[in-house]
Short mmCIF file of C-alpha atoms in Angstrom, two decimals:
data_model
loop_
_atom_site.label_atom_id
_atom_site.label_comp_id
_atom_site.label_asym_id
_atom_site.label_seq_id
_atom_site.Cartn_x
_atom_site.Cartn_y
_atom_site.Cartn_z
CA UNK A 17 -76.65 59.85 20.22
CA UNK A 18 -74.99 60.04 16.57
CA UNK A 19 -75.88 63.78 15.90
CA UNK A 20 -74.77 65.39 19.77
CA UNK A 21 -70.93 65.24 18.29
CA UNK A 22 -72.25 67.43 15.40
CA UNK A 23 -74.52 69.58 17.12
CA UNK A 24 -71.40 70.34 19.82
CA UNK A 25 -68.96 71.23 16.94
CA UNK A 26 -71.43 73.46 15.47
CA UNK A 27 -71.84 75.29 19.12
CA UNK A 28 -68.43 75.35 19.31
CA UNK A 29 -68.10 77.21 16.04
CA UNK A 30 -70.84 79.42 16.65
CA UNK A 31 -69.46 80.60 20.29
CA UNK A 32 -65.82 80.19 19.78
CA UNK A 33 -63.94 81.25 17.50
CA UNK A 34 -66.42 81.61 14.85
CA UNK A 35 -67.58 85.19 17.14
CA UNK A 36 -63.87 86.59 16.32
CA UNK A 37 -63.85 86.24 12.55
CA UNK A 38 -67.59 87.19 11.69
CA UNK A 39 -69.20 89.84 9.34
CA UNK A 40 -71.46 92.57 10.08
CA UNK A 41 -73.65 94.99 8.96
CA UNK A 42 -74.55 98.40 10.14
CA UNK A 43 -78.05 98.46 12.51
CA UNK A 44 -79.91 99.85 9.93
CA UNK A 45 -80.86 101.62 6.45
CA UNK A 46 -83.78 102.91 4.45
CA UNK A 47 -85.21 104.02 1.40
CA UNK A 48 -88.10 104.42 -0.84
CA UNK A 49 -89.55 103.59 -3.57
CA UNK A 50 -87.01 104.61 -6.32
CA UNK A 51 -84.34 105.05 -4.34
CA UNK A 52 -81.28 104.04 -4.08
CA UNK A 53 -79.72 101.77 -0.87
CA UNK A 54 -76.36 100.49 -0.32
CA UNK A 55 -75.76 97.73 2.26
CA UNK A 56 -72.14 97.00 3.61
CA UNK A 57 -71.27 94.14 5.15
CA UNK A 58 -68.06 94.49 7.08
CA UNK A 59 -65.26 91.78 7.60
CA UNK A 60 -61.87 91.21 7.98
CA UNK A 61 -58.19 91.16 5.71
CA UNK A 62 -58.56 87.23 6.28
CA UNK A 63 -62.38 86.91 4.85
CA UNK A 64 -63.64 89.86 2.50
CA UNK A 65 -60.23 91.57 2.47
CA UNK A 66 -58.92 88.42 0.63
CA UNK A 67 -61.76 86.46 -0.98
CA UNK A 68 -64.33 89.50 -1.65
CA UNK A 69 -68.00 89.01 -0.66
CA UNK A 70 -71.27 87.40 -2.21
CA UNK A 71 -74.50 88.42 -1.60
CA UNK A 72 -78.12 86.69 -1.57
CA UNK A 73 -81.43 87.60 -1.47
CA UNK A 74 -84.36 85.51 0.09
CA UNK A 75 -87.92 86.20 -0.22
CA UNK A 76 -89.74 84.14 2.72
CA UNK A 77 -90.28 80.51 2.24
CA UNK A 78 -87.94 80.17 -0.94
CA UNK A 79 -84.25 79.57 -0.86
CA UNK A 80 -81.79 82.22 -0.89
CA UNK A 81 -80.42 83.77 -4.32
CA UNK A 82 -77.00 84.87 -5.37
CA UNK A 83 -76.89 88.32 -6.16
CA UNK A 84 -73.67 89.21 -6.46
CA UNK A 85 -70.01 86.77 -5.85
CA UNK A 86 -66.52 88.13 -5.78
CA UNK A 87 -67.75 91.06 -4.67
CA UNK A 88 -68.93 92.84 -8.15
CA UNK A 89 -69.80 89.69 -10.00
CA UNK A 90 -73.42 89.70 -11.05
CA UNK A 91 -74.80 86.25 -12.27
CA UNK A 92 -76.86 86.30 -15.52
CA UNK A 93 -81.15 87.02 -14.68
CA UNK A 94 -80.34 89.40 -11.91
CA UNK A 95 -81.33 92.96 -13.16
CA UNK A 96 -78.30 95.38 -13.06
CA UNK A 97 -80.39 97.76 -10.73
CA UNK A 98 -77.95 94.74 -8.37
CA UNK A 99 -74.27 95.86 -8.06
CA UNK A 100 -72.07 95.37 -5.55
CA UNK A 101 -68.26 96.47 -4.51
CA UNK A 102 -65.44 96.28 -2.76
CA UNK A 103 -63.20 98.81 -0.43
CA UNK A 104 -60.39 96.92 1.93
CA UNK A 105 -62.42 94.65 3.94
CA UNK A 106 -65.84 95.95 3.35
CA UNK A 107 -68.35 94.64 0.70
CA UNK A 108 -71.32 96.88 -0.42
CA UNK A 109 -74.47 96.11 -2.33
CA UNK A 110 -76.27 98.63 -3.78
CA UNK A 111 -79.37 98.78 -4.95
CA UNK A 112 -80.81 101.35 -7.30
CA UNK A 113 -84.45 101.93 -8.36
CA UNK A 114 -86.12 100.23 -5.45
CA UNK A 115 -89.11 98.22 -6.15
CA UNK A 116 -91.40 96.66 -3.59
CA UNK A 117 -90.50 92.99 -5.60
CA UNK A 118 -86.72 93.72 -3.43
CA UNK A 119 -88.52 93.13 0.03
CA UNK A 120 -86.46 90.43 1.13
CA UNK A 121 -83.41 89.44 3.41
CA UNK A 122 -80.49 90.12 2.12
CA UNK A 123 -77.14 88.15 3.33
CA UNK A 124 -73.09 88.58 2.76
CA UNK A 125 -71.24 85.74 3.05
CA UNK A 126 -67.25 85.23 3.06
CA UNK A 127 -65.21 82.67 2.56
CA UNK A 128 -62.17 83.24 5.13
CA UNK A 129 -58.67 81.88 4.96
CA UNK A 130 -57.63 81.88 8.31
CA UNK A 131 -60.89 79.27 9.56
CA UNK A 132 -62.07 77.60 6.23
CA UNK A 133 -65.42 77.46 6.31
CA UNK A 134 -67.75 80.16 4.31
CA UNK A 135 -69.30 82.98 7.04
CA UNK A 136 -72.62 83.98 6.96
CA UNK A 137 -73.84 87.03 8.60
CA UNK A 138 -76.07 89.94 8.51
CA UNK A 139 -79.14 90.51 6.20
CA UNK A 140 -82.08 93.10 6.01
CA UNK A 141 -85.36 92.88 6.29
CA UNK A 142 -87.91 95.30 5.09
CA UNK A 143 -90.19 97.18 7.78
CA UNK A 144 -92.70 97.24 4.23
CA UNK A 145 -92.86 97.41 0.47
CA UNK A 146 -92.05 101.19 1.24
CA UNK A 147 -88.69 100.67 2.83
CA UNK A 148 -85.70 98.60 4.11
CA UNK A 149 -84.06 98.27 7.16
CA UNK A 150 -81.19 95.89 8.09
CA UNK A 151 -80.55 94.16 11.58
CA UNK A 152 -77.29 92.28 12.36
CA UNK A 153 -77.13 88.62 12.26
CA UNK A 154 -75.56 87.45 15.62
CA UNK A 155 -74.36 84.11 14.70
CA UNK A 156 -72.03 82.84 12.05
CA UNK A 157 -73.09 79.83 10.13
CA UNK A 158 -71.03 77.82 8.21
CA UNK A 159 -72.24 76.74 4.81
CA UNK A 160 -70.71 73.33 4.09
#
């Protein structure tokens, strides 16, 4: 079949070398209502250490949206309670003021020099509108 060559190099990438180069985030964090959370998202001298990070948020059933690019770069309609930063080749995202509206998964990506395509790992997801908690995504997916 046309699509088993694809779906092959796409295993490949996900349980070769894609595994050495991903990102990841710690098992979990919380906070309140009001309070402030920081997310990190931790990568390599090749990917974040180079390029920086971005960061998305998705709400279910909608597409993700960019938060935050090179790292500290906050597109125009995303409130500034958003900020994000960069320490060697670590990416945070902080959020301050939580609001129940920020329930949502939140992803770092990477673009990373020494494998070309973008990485995708990591994201949160909320226990409830009360609190946040992140989980590690296992796989790297490339974003073509």
């Amino acid at each position: 079949m046309a699509w088993f060559p694809l779906l092959l190099t796409l295993l490949i990438y996900c349980t070769g070398s894609w595994a050495q180069s991903e990102l990841t985030q710690p098992p979990s964090v919380s906070g309140g209502l009001g309070q402030t959370v920081t997310i990190s998202c931790a990568g390599s001298r090749s990917n974040i250490g180079i390029a920086g990070v971005n960061w998305y948020q998705q709400h279910p059933g909608k597409a993700p949206k960019l938060l935050i690019y090179g790292s500290s770069n906050r597109p125009s309609g995303v409130p500034d309670r958003f900020s994000g930063s960069k320490s060697g080749n670590t990416g945070s995202l902080t959020i301050t003021g939580l609001q129940a509206e920020d329930e949502a998964d939140y992803y770092c990506s990477a673009w990373d020099d020494s494998l070309s395509p973008w990485l995708a790992s990591g994201y949160i997801r909320p226990g409830s509108s009360h609190g946040i908690s992140t989980c590690a995504h296992a796989c790297c997916v490339p974003l073509l």
